GROMACS .gro file of C-alpha atoms in nm:
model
  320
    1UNK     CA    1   0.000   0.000   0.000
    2UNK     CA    2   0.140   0.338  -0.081
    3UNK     CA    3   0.186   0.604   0.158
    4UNK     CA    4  -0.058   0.783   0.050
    5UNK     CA    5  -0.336   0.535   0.086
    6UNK     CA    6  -0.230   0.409   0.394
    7UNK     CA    7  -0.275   0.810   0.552
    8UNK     CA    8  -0.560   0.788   0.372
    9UNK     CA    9  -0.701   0.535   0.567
   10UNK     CA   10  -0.610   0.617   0.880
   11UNK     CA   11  -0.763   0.955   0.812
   12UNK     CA   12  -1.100   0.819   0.694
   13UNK     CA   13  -1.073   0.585   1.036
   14UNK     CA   14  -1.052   0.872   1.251
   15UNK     CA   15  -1.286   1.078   1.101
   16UNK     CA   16  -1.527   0.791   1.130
   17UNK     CA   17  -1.464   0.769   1.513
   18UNK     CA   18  -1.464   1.165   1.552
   19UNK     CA   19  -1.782   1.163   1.437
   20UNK     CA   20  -1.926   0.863   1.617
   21UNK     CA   21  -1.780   1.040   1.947
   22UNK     CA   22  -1.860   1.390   1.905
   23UNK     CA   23  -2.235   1.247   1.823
   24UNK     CA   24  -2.217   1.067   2.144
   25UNK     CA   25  -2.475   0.809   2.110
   26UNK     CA   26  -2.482   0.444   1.862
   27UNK     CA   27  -2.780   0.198   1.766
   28UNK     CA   28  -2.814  -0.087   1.952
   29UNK     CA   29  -2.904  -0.360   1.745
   30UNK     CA   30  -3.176  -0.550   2.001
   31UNK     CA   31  -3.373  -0.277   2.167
   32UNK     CA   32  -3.542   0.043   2.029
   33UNK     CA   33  -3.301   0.327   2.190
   34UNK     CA   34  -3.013   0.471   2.181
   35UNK     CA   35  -2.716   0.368   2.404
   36UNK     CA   36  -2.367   0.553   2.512
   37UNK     CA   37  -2.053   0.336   2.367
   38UNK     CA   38  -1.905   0.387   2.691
   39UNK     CA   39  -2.177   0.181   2.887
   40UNK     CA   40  -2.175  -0.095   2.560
   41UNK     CA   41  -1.813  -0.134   2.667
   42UNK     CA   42  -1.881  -0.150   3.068
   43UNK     CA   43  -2.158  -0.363   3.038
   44UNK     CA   44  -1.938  -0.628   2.786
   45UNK     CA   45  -1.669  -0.598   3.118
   46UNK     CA   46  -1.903  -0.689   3.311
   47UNK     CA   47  -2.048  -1.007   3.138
   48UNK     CA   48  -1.698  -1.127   3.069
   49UNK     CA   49  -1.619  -1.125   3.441
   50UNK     CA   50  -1.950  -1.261   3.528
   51UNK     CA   51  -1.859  -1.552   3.358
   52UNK     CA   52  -1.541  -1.621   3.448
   53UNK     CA   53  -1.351  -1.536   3.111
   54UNK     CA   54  -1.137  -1.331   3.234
   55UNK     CA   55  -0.706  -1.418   3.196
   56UNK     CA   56  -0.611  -1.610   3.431
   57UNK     CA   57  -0.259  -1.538   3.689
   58UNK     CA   58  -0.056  -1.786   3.425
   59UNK     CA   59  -0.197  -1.576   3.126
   60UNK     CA   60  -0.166  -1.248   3.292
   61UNK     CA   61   0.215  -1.296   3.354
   62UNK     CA   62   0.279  -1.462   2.989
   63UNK     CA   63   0.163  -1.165   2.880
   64UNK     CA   64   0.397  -0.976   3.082
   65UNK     CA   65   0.664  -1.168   3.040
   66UNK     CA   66   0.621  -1.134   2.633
   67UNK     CA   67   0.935  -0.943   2.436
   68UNK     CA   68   0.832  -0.861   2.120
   69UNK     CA   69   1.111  -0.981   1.835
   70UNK     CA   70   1.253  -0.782   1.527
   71UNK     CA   71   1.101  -0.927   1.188
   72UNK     CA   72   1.363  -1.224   1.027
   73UNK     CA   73   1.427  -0.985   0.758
   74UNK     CA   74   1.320  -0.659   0.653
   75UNK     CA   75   1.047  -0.643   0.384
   76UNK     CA   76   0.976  -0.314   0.106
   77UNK     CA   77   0.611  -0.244   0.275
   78UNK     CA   78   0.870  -0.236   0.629
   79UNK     CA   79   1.170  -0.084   0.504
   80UNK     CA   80   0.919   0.215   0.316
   81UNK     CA   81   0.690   0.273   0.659
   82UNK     CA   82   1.015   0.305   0.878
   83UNK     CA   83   1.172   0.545   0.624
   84UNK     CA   84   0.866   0.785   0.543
   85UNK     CA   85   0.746   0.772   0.956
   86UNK     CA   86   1.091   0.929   1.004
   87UNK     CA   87   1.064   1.190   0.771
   88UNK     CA   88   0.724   1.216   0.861
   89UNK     CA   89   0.847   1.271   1.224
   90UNK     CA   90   1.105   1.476   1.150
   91UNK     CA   91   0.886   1.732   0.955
   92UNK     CA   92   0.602   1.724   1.200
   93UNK     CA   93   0.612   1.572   1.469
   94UNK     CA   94   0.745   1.623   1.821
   95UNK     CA   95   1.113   1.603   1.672
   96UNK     CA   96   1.043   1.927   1.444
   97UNK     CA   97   0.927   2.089   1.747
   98UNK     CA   98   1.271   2.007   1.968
   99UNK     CA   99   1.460   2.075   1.679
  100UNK     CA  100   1.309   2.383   1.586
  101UNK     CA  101   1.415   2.455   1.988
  102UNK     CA  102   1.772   2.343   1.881
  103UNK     CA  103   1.801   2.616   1.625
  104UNK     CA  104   1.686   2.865   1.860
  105UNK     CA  105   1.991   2.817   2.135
  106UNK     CA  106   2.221   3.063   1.942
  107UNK     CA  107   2.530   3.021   2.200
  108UNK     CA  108   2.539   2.645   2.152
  109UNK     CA  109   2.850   2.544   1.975
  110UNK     CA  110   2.854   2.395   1.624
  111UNK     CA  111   2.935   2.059   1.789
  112UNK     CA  112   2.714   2.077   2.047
  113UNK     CA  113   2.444   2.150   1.845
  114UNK     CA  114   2.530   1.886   1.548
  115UNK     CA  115   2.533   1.603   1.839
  116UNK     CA  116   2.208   1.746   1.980
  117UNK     CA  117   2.014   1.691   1.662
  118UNK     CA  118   2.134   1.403   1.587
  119UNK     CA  119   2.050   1.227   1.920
  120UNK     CA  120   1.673   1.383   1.861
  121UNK     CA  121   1.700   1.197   1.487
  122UNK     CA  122   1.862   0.842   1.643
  123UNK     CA  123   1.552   0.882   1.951
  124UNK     CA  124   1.325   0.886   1.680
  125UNK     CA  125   1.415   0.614   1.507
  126UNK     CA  126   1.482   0.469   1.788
  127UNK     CA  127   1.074   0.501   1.879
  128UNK     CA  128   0.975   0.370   1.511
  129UNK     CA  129   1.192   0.082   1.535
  130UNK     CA  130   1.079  -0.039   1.838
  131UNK     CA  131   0.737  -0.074   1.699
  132UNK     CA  132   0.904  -0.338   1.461
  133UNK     CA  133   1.018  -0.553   1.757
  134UNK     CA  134   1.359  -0.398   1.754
  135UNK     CA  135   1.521  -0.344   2.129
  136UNK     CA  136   1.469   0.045   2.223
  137UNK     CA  137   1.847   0.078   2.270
  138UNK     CA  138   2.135   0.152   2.103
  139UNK     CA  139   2.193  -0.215   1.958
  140UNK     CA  140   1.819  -0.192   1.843
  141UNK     CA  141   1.970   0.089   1.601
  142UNK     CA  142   2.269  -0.111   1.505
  143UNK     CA  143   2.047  -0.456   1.448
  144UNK     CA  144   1.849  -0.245   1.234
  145UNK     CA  145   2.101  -0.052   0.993
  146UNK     CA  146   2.250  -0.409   0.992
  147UNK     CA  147   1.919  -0.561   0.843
  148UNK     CA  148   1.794  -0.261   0.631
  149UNK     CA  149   2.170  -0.291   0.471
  150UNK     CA  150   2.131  -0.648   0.376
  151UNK     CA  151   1.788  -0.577   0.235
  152UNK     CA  152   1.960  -0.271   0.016
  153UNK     CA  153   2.192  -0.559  -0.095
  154UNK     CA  154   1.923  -0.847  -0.229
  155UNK     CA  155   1.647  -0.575  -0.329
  156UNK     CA  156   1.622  -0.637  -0.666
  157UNK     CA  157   1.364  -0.345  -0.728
  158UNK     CA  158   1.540  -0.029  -0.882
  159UNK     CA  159   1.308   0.200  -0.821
  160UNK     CA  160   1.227   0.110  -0.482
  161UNK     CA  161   1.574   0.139  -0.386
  162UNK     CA  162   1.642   0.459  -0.578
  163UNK     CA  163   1.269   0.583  -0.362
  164UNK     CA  164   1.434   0.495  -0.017
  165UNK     CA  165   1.794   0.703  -0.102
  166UNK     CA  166   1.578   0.994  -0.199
  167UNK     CA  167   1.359   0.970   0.144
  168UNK     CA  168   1.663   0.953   0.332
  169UNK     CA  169   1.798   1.225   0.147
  170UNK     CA  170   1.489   1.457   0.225
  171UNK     CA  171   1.511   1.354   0.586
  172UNK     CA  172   1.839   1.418   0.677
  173UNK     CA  173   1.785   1.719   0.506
  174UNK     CA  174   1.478   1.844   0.691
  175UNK     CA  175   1.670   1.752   0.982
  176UNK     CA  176   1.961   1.992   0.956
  177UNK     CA  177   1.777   2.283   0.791
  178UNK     CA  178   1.551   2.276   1.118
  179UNK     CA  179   1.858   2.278   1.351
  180UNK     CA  180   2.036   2.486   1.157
  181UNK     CA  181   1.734   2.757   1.014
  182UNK     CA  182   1.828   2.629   0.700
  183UNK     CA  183   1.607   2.697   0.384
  184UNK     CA  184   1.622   2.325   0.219
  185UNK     CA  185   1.688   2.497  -0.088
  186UNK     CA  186   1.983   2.715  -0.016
  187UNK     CA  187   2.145   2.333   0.073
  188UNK     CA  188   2.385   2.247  -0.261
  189UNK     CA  189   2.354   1.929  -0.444
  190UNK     CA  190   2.728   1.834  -0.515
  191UNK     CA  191   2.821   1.602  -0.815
  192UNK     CA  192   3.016   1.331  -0.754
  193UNK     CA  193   3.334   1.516  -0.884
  194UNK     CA  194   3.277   1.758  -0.681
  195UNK     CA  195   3.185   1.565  -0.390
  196UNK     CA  196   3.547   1.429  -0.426
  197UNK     CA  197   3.715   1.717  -0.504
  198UNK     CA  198   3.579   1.864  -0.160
  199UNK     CA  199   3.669   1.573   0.049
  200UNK     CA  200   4.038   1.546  -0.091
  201UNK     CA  201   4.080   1.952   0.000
  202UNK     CA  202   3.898   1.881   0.337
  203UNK     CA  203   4.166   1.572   0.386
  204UNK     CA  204   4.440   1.776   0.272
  205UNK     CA  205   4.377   2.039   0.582
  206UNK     CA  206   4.319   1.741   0.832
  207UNK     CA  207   4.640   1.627   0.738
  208UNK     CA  208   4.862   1.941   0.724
  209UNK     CA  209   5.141   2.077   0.973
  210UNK     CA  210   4.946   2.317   1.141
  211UNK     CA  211   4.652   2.157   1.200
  212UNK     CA  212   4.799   1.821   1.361
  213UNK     CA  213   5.019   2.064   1.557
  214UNK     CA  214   4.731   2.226   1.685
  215UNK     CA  215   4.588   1.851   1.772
  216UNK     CA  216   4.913   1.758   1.941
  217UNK     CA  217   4.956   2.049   2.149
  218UNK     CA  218   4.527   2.078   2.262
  219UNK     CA  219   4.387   1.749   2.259
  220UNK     CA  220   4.683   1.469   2.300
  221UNK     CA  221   4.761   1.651   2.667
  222UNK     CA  222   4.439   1.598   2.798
  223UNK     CA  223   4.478   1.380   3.091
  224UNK     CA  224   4.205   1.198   3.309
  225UNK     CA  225   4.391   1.072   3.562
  226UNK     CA  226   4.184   0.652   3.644
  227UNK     CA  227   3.907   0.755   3.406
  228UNK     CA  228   3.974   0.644   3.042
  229UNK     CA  229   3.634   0.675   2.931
  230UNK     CA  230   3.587   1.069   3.040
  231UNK     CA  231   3.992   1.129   2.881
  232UNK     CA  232   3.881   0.966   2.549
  233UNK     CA  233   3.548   1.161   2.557
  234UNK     CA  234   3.706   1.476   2.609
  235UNK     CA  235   3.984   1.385   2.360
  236UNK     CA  236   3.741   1.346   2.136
  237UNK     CA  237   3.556   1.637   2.187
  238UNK     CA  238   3.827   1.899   2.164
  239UNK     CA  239   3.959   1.680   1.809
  240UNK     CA  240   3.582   1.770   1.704
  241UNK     CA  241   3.551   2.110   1.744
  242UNK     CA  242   3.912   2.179   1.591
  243UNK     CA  243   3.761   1.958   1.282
  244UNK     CA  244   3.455   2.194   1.241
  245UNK     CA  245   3.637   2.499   1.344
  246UNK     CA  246   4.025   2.534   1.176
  247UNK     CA  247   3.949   2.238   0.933
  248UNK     CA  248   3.614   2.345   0.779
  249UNK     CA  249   3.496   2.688   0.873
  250UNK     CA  250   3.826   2.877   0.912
  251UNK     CA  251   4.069   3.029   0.613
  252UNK     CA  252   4.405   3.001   0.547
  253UNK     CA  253   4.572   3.317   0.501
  254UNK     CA  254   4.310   3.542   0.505
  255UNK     CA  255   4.102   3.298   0.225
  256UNK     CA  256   3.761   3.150   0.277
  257UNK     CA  257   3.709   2.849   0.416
  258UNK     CA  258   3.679   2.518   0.266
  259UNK     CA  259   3.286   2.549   0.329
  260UNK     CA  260   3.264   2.893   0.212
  261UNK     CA  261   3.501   2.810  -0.093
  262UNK     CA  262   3.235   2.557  -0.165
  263UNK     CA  263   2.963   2.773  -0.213
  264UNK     CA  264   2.763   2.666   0.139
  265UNK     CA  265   2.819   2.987   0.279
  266UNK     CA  266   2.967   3.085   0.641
  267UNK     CA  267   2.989   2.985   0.966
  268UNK     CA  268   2.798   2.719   1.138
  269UNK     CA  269   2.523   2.773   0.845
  270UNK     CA  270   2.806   2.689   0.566
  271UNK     CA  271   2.903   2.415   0.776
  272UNK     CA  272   2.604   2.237   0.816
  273UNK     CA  273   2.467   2.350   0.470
  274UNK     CA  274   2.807   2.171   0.353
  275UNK     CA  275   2.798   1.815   0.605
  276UNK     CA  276   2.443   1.793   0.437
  277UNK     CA  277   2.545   1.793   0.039
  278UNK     CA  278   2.790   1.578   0.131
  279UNK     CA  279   2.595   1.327   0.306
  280UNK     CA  280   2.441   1.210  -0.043
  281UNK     CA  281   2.813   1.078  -0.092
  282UNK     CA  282   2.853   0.883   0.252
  283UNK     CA  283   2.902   0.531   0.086
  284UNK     CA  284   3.157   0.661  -0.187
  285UNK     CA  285   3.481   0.428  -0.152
  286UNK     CA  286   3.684   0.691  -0.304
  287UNK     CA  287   3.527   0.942   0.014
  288UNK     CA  288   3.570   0.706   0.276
  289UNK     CA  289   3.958   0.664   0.141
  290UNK     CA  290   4.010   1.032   0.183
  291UNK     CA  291   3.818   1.029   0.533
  292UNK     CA  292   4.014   0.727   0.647
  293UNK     CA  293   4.348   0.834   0.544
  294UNK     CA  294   4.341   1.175   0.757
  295UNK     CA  295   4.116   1.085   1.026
  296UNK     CA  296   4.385   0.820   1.106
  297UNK     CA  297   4.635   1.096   1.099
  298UNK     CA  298   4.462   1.278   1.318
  299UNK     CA  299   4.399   1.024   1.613
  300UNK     CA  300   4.778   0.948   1.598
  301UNK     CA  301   4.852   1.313   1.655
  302UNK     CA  302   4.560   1.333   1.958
  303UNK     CA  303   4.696   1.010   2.121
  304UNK     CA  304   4.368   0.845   2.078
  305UNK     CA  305   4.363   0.482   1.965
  306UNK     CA  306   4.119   0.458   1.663
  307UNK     CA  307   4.024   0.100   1.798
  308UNK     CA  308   3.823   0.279   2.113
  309UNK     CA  309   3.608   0.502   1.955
  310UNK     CA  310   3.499   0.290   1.591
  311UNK     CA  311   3.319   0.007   1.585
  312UNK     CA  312   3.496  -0.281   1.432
  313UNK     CA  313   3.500  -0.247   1.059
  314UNK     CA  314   3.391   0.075   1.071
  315UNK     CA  315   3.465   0.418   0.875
  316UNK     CA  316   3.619   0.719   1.054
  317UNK     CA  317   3.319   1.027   1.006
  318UNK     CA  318   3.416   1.373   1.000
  319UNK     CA  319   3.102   1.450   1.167
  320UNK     CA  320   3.078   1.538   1.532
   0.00000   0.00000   0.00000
């Protein structure tokens, strides 16, 4: 069923129970008046229990004791719902309103803000998923990317696949432009050339003098004395916001920076404006070689071992 027809249903449901409630009464089908559905429902209560139908203890706890379990594999009617409820979410739902409250802090850092939204975008998919028997955690998220990715790779319908990438690709960008008061179409779409030719500049700063300098002097001194976890977290923090700040947003020699030079624009707008063309590019081998290459740089200048903050087999992001 399409999207549309499946709104359309649930529209003409509710309309048909809006109007049965705001009327107040229904037929009943054996006597000649007009009964409340309230009292229907009370009075079916009360016959159940009458008759002894109600659960019993061993029922009652089954039922408690139920966990609901993620489908075997992921399915186009499942794959489409999850995709269009989070852009439906994201555009109108309780997300656009804290996001819409996320643009509004105006002395929130860049990174702070970028980590922000996307912890409102991975709590609502976190809320859709769950409805699909995933766990409402963290490795919910992760068993679902894993299965949506192995449908991507046996989906044998084009079009289908080509209608998810655009989806996600309206999403993500209704989700920055709302953090970021972003008009969707002041965002760039890049061509693959010049996705590339952006990523091996953006490397090229990562990986210069003055930048890992900066990294080895700021971030690799950071000491936590018997707390690892808080030293890498702060590591990684101050390696983020010299990323956003002297890699992307700042010039060299008095020149524009890489987002500017781009054509995003300035500042945290250019920034974000720029993360969000780029996104379209995320599983480019030839982008994640560039990425790779500097980010690896860069932990080896911050005295942060790459192996405790990726997942195995994963790609360094650039992304707070």
């Amino acid at each position: 069923m399409s999207l549309f027809s499946r709104r359309a249903a649930l529209v003409a449901r509710g309309l048909t129970q809006s109007v049965t409630r705001s009327q107040g009464w229904v037929a009943n089908a054996t006597k000649s008046k007009l009964v409340r559905p309230w009292s229907t429902a009370i009075l079916s209560s009360r016959s159940t229990l009458d008759h002894g139908r109600c659960f019993s203890a061993e029922a009652k706890n089954a039922m408690e004791r139920f966990v609901p379990q993620p489908p075997s594999k992921l399915t186009e009617e499942m794959a489409s719902s999850i995709s269009e409820m989070t852009e439906m979410y994201i555009d109108c739902g309780a997300a656009n309103q804290r996001l819409k409250f996320l643009a509004s802090q105006k002395d929130m850092s860049v990174v702070h803000k970028w980590q922000s939204m996307m912890e409102i975008f991975f709590s609502t998919q976190l809320h859709i998923v769950a409805g699909f028997g995933y766990q409402a955690d963290e490795k919910g998220l992760v068993h679902f990317a894993q299965d949506l990715a192995a449908f991507q790779q046996t989906c044998k319908n084009e079009d289908f696949l080509l209608l998810l990438k655009t989806n996600r690709r309206d999403t993500w960008r209704s989700l920055v432009s709302a953090s970021f008061e972003l008009d969707v179409k002041d965002i760039p779409i890049f061509s693959i050339v010049d996705a590339r030719n952006h990523m091996h500049k953006v490397s090229a700063r990562m990986s210069s003098p003055e930048v890992l300098f900066e990294i080895q002097q700021n971030v690799s001194k950071i000491q936590v004395p018997n707390n690892n976890d808080m030293e890498m977290a702060m590591k990684h923090q101050a390696l983020q916001e010299i990323i956003v700040y002297k890699v992307y947003m700042d010039g060299e020699d008095g020149k524009p920076g890489l987002v500017e030079e781009a054509g995003c624009g300035s500042g945290e707008k250019g920034y974000a404006a720029f993360q969000c063309a780029m996104a379209d590019f995320e599983g480019d081998p030839l982008i994640g070689e560039y990425t790779q290459s500097a980010m690896l740089k860069m932990f080896d200048a911050a005295g942060i071992n790459p192996g405790e903050v990726m997942e195995p087999g994963s790609q360094p992001r650039l992304t707070p």
